[in-house]
Tab-separated table of C-alpha atoms and ligand atoms in Angstrom:
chain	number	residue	atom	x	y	z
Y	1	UNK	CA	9.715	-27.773	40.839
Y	2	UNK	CA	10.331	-27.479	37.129
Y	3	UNK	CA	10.791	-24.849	35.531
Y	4	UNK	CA	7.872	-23.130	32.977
Y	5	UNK	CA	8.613	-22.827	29.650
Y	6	UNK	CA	8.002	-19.232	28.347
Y	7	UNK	CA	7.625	-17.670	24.751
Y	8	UNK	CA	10.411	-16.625	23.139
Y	9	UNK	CA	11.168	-12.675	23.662
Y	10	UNK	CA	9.237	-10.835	21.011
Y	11	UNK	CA	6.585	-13.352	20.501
Y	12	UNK	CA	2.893	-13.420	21.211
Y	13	UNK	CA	0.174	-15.791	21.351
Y	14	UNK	CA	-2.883	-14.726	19.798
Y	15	UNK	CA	-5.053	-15.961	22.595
Y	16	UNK	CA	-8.675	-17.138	21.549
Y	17	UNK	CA	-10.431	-14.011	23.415
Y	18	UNK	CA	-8.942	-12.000	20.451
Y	19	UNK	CA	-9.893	-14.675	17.575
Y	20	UNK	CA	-12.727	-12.530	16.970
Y	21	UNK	CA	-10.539	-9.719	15.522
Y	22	UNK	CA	-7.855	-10.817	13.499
Y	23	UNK	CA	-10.952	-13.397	11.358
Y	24	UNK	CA	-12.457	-10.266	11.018
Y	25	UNK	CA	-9.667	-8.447	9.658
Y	26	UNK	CA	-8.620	-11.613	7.288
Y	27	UNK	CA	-12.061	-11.669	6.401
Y	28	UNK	CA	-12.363	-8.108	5.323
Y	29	UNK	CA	-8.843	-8.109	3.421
Y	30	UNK	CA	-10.461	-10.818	1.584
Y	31	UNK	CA	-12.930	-8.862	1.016
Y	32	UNK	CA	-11.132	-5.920	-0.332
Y	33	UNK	CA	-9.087	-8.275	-2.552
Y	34	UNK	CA	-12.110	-9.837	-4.218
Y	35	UNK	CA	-13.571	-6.444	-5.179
Y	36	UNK	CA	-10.528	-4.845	-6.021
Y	37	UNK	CA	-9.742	-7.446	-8.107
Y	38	UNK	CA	-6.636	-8.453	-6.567
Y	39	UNK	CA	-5.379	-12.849	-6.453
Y	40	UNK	CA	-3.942	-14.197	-3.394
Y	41	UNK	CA	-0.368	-15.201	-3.447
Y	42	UNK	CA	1.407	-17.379	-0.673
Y	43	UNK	CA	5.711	-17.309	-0.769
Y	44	UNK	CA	7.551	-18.741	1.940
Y	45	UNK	CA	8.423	-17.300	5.472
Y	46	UNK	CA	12.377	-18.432	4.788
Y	47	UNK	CA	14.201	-16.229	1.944
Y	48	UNK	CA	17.918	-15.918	0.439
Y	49	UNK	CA	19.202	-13.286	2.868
Y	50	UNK	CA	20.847	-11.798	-0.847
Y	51	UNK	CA	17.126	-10.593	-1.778
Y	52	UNK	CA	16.854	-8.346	1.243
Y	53	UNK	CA	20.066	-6.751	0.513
Y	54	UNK	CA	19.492	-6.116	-2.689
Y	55	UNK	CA	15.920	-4.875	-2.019
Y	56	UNK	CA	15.296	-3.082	1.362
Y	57	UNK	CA	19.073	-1.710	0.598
Y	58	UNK	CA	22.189	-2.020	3.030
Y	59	UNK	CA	21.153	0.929	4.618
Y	60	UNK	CA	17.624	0.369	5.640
Y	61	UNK	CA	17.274	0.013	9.540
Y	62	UNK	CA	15.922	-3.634	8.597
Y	63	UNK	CA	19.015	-5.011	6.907
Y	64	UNK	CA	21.338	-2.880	9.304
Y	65	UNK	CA	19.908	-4.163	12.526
Y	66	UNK	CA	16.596	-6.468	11.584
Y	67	UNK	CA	16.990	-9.484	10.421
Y	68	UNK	CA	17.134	-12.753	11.528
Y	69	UNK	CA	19.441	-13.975	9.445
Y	70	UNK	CA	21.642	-17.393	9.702
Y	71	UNK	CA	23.200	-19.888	7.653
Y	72	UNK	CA	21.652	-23.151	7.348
Y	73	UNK	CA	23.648	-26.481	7.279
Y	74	UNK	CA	23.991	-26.558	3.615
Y	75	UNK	CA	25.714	-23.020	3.862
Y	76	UNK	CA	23.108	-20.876	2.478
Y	77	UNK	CA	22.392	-17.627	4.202
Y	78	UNK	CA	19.043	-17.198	4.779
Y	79	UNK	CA	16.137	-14.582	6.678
Y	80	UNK	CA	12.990	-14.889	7.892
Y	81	UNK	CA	11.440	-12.746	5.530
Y	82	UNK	CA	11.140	-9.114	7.078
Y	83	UNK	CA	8.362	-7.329	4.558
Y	84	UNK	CA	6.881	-8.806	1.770
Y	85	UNK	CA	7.493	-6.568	-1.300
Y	86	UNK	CA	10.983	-8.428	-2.262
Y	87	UNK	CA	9.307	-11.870	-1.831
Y	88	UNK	CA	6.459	-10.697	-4.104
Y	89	UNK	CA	8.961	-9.284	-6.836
Y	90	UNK	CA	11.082	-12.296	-6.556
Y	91	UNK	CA	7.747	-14.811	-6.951
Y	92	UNK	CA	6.611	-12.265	-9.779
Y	93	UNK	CA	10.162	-12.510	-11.979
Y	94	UNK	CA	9.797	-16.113	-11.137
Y	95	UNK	CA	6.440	-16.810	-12.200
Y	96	UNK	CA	3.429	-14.027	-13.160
Y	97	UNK	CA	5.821	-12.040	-15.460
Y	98	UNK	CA	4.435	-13.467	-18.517
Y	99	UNK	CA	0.613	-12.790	-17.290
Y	100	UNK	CA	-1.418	-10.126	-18.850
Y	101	UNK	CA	-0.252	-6.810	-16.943
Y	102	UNK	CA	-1.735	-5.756	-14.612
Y	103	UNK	CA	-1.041	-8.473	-12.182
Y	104	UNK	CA	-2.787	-7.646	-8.864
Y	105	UNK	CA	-1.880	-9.724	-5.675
Y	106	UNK	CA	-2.614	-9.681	-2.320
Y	107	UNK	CA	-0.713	-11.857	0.832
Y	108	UNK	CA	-1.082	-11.884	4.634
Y	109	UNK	CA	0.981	-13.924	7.135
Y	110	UNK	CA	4.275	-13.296	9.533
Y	111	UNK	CA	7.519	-11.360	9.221
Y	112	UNK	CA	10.508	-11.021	11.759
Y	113	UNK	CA	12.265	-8.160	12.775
Y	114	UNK	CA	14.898	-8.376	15.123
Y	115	UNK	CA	14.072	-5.232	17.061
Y	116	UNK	CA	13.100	-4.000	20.849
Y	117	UNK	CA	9.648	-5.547	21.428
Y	118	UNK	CA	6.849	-2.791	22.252
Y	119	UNK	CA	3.331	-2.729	22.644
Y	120	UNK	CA	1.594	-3.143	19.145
Y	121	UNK	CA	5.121	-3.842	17.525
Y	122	UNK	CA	6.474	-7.848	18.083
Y	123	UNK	CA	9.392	-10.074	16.669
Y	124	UNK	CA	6.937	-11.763	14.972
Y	125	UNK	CA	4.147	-9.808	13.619
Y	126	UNK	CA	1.962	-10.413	10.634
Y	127	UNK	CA	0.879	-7.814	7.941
Y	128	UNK	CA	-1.820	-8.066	5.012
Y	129	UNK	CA	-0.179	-6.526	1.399
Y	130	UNK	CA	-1.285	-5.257	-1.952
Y	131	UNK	CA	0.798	-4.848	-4.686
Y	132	UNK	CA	-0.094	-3.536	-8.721
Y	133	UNK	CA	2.880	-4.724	-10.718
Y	134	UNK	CA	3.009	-3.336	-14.164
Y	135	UNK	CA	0.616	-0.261	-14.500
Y	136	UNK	CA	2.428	3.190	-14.210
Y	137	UNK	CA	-0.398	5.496	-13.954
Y	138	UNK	CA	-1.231	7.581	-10.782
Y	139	UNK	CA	-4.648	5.670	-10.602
Y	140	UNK	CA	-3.354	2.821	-9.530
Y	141	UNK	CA	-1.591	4.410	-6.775
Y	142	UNK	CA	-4.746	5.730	-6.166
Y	143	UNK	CA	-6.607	2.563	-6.124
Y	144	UNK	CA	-4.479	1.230	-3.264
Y	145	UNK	CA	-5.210	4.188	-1.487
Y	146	UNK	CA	-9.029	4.012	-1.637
Y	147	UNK	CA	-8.888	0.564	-0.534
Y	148	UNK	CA	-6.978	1.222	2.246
Y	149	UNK	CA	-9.293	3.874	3.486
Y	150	UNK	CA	-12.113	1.419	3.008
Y	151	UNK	CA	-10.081	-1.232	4.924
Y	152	UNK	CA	-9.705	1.314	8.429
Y	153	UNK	CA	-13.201	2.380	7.508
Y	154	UNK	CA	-14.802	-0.816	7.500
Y	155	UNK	CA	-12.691	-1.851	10.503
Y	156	UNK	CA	-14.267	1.217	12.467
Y	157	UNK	CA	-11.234	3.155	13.306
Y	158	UNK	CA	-12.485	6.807	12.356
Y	159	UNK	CA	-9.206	8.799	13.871
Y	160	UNK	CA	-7.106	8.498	10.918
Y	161	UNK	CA	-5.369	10.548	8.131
Y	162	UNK	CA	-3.685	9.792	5.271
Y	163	UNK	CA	0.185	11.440	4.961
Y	164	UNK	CA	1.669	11.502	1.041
Y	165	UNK	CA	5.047	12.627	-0.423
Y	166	UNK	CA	6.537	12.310	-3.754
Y	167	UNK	CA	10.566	11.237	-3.018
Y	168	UNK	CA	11.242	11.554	-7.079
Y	169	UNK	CA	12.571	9.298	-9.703
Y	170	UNK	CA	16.593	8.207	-9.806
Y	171	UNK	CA	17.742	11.175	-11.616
Y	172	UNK	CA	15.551	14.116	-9.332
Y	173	UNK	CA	16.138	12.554	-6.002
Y	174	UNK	CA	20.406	12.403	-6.593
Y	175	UNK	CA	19.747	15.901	-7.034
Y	176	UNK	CA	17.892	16.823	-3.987
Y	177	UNK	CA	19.717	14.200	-1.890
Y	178	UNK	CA	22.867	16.640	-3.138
Y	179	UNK	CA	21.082	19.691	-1.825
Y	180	UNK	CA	20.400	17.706	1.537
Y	181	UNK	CA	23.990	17.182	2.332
Y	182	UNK	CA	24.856	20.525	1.648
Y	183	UNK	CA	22.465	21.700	3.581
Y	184	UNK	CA	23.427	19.206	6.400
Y	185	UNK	CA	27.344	19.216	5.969
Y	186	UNK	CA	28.013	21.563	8.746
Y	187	UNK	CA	24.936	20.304	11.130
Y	188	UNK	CA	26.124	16.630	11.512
Y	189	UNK	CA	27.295	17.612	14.999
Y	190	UNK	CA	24.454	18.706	16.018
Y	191	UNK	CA	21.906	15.756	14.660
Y	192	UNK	CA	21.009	12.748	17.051
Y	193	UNK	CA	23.699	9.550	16.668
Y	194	UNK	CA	21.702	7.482	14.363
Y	195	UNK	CA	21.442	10.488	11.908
Y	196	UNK	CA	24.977	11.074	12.186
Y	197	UNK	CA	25.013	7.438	10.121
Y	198	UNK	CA	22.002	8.591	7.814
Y	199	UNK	CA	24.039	11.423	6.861
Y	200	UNK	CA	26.519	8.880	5.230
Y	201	UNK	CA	24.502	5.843	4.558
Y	202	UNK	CA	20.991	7.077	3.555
Y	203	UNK	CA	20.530	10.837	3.778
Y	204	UNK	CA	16.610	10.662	3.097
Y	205	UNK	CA	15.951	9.247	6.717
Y	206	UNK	CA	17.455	12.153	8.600
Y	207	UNK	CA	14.095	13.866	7.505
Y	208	UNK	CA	11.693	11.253	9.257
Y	209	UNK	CA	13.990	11.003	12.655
Y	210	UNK	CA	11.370	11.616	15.522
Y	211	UNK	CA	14.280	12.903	17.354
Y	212	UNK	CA	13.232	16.698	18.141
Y	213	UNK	CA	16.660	18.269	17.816
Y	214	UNK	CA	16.965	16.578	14.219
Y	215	UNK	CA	13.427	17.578	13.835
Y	216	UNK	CA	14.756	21.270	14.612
Y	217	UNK	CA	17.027	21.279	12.196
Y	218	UNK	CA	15.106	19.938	9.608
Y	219	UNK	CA	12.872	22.644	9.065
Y	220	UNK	CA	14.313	25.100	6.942
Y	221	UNK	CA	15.704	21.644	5.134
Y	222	UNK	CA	15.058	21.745	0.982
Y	223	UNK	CA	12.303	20.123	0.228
Y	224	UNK	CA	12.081	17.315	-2.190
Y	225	UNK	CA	8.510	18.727	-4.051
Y	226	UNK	CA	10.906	22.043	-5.334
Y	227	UNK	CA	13.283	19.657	-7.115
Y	228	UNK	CA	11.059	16.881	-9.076
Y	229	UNK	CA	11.447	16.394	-12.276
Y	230	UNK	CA	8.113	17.492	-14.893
Y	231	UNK	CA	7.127	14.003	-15.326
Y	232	UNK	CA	7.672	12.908	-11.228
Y	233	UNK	CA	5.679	16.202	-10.687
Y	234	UNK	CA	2.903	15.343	-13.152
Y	235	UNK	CA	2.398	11.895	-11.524
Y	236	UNK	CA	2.015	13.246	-8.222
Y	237	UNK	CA	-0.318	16.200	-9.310
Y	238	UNK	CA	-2.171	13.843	-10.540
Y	239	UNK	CA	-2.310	11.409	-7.997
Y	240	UNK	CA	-3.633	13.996	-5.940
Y	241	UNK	CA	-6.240	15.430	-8.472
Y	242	UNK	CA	-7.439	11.652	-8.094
Y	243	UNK	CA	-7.394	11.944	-3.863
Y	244	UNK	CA	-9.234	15.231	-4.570
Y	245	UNK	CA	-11.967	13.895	-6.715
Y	246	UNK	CA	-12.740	10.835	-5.025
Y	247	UNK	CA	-12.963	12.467	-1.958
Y	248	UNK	CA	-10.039	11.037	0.163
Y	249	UNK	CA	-8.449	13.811	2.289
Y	250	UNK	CA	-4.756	13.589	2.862
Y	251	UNK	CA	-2.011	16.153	3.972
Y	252	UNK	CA	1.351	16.454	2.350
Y	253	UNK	CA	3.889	15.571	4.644
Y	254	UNK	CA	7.538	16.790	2.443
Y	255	UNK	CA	9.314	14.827	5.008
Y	256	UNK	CA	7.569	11.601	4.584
Y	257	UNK	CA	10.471	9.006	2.694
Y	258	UNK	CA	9.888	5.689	3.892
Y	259	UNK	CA	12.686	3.670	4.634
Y	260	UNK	CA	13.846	1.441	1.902
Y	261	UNK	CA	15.515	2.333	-1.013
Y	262	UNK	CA	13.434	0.940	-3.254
Y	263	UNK	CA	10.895	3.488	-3.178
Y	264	UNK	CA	10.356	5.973	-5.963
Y	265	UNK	CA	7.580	8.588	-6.848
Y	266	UNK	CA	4.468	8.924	-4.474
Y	267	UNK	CA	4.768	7.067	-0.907
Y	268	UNK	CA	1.733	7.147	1.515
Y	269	UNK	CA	1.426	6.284	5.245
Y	270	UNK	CA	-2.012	5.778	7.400
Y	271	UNK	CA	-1.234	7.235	10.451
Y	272	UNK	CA	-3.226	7.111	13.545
Y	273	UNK	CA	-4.341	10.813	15.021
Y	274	UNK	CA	-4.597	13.941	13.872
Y	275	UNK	CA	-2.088	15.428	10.963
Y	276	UNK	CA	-0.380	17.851	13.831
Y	277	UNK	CA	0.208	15.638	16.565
Y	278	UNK	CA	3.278	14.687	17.506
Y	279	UNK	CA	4.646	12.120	14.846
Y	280	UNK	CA	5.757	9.269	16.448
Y	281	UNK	CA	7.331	5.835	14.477
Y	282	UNK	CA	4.100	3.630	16.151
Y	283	UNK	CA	1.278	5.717	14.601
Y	284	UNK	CA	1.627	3.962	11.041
Y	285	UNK	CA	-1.181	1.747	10.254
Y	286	UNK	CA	-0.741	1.086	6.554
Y	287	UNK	CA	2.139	1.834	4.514
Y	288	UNK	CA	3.790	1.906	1.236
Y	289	UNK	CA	4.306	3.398	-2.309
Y	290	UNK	CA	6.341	3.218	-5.778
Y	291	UNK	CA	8.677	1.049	-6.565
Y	292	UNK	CA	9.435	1.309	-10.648
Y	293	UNK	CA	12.961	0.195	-10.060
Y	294	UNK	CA	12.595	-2.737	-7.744
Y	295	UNK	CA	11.418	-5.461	-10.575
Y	296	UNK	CA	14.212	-4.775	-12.965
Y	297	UNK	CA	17.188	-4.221	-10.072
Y	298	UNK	CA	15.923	-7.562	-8.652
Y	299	UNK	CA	16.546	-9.185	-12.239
Y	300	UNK	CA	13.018	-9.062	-14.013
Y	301	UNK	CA	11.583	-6.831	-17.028
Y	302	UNK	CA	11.439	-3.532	-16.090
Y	303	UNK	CA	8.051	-3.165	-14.888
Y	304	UNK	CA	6.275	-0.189	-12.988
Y	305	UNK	CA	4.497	-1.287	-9.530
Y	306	UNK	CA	3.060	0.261	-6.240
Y	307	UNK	CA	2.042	-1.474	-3.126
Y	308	UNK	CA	1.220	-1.289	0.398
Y	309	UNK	CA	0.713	-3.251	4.036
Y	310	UNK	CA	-0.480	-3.139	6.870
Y	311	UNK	CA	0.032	-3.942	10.105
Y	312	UNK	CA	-2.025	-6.363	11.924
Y	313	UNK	CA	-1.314	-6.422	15.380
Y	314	UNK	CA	-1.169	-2.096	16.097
Y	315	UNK	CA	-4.706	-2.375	14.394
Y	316	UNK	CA	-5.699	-5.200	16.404
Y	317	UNK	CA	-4.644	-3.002	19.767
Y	318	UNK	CA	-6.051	-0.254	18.553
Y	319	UNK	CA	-9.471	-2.061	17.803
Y	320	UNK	CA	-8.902	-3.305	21.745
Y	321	UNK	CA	-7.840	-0.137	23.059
Y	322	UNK	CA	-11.181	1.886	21.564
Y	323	UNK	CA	-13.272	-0.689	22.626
Y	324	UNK	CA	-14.165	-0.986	18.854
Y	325	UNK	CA	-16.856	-4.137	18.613
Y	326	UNK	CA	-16.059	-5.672	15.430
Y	327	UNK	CA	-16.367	-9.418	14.726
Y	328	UNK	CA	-16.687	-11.935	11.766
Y	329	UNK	CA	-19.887	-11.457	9.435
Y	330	UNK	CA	-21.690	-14.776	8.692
Y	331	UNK	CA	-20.475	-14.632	5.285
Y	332	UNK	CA	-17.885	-13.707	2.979
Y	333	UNK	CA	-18.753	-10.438	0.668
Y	334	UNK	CA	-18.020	-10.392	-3.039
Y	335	UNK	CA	-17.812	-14.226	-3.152
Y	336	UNK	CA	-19.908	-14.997	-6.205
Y	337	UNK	CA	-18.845	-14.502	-9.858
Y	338	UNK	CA	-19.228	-11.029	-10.979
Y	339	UNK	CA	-22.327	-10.401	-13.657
Y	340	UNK	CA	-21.361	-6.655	-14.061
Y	341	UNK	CA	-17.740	-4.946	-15.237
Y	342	UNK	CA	-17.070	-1.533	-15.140
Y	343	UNK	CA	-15.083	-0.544	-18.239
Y	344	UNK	CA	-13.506	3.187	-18.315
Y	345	UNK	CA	-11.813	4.324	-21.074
Y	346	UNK	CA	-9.225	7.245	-20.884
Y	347	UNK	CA	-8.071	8.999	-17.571
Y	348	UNK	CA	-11.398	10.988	-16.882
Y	349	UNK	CA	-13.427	8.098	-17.119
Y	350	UNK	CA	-11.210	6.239	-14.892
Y	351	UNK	CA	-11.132	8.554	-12.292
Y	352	UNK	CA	-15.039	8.835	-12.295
Y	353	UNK	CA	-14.921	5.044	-12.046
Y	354	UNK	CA	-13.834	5.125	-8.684
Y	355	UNK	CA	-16.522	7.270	-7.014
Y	356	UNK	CA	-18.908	4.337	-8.860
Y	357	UNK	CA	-17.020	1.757	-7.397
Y	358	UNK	CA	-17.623	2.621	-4.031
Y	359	UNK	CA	-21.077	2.408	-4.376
Y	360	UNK	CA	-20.838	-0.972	-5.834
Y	361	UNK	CA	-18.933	-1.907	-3.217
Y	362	UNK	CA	-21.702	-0.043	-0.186
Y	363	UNK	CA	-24.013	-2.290	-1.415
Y	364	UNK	CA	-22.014	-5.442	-1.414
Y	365	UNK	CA	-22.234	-5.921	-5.202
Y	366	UNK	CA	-19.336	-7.561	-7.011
Y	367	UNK	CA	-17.997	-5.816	-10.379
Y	368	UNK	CA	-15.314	-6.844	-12.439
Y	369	UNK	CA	-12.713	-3.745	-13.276
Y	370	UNK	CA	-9.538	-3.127	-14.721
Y	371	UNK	CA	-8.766	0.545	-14.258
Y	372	UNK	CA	-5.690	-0.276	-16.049
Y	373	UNK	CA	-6.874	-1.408	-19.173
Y	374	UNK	CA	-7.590	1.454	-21.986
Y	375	UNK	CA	-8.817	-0.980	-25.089
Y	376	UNK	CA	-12.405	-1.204	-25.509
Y	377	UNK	CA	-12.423	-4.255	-27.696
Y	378	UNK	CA	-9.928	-6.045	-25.021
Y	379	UNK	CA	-11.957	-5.463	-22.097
Y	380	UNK	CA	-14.973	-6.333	-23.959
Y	381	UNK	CA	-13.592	-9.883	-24.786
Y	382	UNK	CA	-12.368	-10.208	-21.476
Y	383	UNK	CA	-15.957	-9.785	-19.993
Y	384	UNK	CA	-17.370	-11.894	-22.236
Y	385	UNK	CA	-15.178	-15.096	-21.412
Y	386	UNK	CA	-16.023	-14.223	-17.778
Y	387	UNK	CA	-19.385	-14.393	-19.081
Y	388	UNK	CA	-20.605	-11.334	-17.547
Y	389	UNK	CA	-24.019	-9.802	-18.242
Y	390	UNK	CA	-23.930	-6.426	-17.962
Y	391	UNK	CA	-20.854	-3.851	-19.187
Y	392	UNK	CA	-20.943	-0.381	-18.240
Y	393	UNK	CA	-18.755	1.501	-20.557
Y	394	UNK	CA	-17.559	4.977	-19.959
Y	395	UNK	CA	-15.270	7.017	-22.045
Y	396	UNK	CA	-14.428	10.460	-22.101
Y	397	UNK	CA	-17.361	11.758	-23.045
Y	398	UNK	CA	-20.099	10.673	-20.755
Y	399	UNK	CA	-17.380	10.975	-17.834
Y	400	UNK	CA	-17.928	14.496	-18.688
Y	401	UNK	CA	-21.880	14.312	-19.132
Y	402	UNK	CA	-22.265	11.962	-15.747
Y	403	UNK	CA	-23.591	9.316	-18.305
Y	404	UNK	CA	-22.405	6.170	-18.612
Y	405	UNK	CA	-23.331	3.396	-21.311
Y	406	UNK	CA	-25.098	0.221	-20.516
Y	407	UNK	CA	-24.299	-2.959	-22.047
Y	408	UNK	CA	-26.164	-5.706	-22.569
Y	409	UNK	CA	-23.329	-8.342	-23.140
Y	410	UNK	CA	-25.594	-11.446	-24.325
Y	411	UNK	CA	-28.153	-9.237	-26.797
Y	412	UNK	CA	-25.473	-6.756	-27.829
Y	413	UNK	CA	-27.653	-3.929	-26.962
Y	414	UNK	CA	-27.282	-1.060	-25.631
Y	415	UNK	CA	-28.205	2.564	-24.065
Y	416	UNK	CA	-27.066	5.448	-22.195
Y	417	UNK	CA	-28.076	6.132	-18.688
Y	418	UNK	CA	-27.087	8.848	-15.922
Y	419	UNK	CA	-24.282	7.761	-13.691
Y	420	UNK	CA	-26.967	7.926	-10.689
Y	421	UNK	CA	-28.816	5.227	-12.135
Y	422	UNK	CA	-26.496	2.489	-12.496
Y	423	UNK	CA	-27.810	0.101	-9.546
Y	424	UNK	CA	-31.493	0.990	-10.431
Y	425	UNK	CA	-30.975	-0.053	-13.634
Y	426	UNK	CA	-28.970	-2.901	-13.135
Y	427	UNK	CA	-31.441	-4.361	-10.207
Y	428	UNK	CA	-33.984	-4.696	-13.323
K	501	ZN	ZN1	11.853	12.571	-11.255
K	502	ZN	ZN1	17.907	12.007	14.295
């Protein structure tokens, strides 16, 4: 008898009884892209192993231990790509730099991680991203966030809750990463062995260790919201005024770091549960954060970003485990060209724009935005090469009054309505 061939340890196969699932989950991240404005981008599963390195830093757990790296016959070290925020910057610099800002893009597709195969958590294993290169603001950090929420929402996982830290800028994190090792310094004995290396190589992670001696230890720990700087603190305050408005709960979780080093200012993580269950590393859903420094370290213009991802397969066991019933709808949302854009003007307005986004999007109704945009006359031309009908322009002031101004884009008329009234008035 021969011998049976079997998969390689680490894979899966996605067999067709699951099929069902994972269209449903490309199909709603298609969705969420179309409405949220974001453009699909598609980079290769092979990278320069030099990217990662000079990305995910030396010290990440992925570069330490993770990758599949090797050198091909030409000589060239190469990975299969292990996350997809370097590959994005890279095809960014190489590409999209010179494109209006903001550039919004969106991917899906494998990565490889080199690490002990568990349930929910492969060799192979695909995620879906988001990314927001070159807008600054706390609302765009914000916008991720809301579309995340809509993503479990819409996928019908209800148990989750949203954990969100600020780890600082360059010059206010060397500070509190200071404070950590003295704090530390005479503890290292007692930490777990893997934080014994954190303690040299990358400080911040100590604080997320699962480990419950290390978690012991950490509590009387400095925390990093007592030493950000006024502007790191103003982004976050108002990242969360934004959470807080819109109506997206979250706790603050002044451990929560992430594990690259090329995170700066607010990070989030999805977690499965309940905020004081025990954490554990295979609760995260969805993932990500800041990254200001990334585009310009990686040799582009320096340009603000945030992003996220998620991963596919702990969703997809999660959807099996709860006997969730989702599958494929008979056709794609938010397919057709926008006829109405939502144009906010000045941070109260944009904030207010959210809240009428969501019912947009409730009632499957596609609307061109650009929360990042703050010129009336820009947007204006914008919408009117996209040939859209309708504009509903709000600035500061009816933000305030719960008006909002109605457009007509092809008679150049126009009138004030109340905020409630947008989709009556825009069905006539
Ligand atoms: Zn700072
Ligand atoms: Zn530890």
């Amino acid at each position: 008898m021969t011998n049976k061939i079997q998969k390689v340890k680490g894979m899966i196969d996605v067999l067709p009884e699951d099929q069902d699932i994972w269209t449903r989950i490309y199909q709603l991240v298609f969705e969420l892209a179309n409405f949220y404005g974001f453009s699909q981008i598609i980079t290769p599963v092979i990278e320069k192993e030099e990217l990662f390195l000079r990305s995910s830093g030396r010290g990440s757990d992925i570069v330490q231990k993770q990758m599949y790296s090797f050198t091909t016959k030409g000589g060239e070290r190469v990975v299969l790509r292990p996350e997809f925020t370097p590959s994005l910057v890279r095809a960014y610099i190489e590409s999209l730099q010179v494109k209006p800002k903001p550039v919004k893009l969106y991917t899906q597709g494998p990565l490889f991680r080199y690490e002990n195969p568990q349930k929910g958590r492969y060799r192979e294993f695909n995620q879906f991203d988001f990314e927001i290169f070159g807008d600054a603001s706390p609302i765009a950090d914000a916008l991720l966030i809301q579309l995340f929420s809509q993503f479990l929402i819409d996928i019908k996982i209800k148990n989750f809750f949203i954990e969100i830290n600020s780890i600082g800028c360059r010059s206010c994190r060397e500070k509190y990463k200071t404070e950590l090792k003295k704090y530390y310094r005479y503890k290292i004995k007692s930490l777990c062995p893997s934080c014994q290396k954190r303690y040299k190589i990358n400080i911040l992670r100590i604080l997320d260790c699962k480990e419950e001696k290390c978690q012991r230890i950490r509590q009387f720990s400095p925390q990093i919201i007592d030493f950000l700087c006024d502007s790191c603190k103003e982004h976050f305050q108002k990242l969360i005024d934004v959470l807080d408005e819109i109506e997206v709960s979250y706790v603050i979780n002044p451990y929560l770091v992430r594990g690259l080093d090329y995170y700066s200012g607010p990070v989030f993580e999805f977690k499965l549960g309940d905020p004081g269950e025990k954490d554990k590393d295979d609760l995260t859903l969805i993932a990500g954060g800041r990254f200001d420094y990334l585009i310009s370290e990686l040799g582009g213009k320096d340009t603000p970003a945030v992003g996220g991802a998620g991963g596919i397969e702990r969703i997809v066991e999660i959807i099996k485990n709860n006997n969730i019933k989702i599958s494929p709808n008979s056709t794609n949302k938010f397919l057709s060209k926008p006829k109405t854009c939502l144009i906010p003007i000045g941070e109260l307005a944009k904030i207010k724009v959210f809240k009428i986004l969501k019912v947009f999007y409730n009632k499957n109704i596609r609307v061109y935005q650009n929360i990042s945009g703050s010129n009336l006359s820009a947007e204006l031309a914008r919408a009117n090469k996209m040939k859209i009908k309708y504009a509903l322009i709000i600035g500061q002031k009816e933000a305030m009054d719960e008006k909002i101004i109605l457009r007509d884009m092809e008679k150049g008329t126009q009138k004030i309505i109340n905020q409630k009234e947008i989709l009556k008035e825009i069905k006539k």
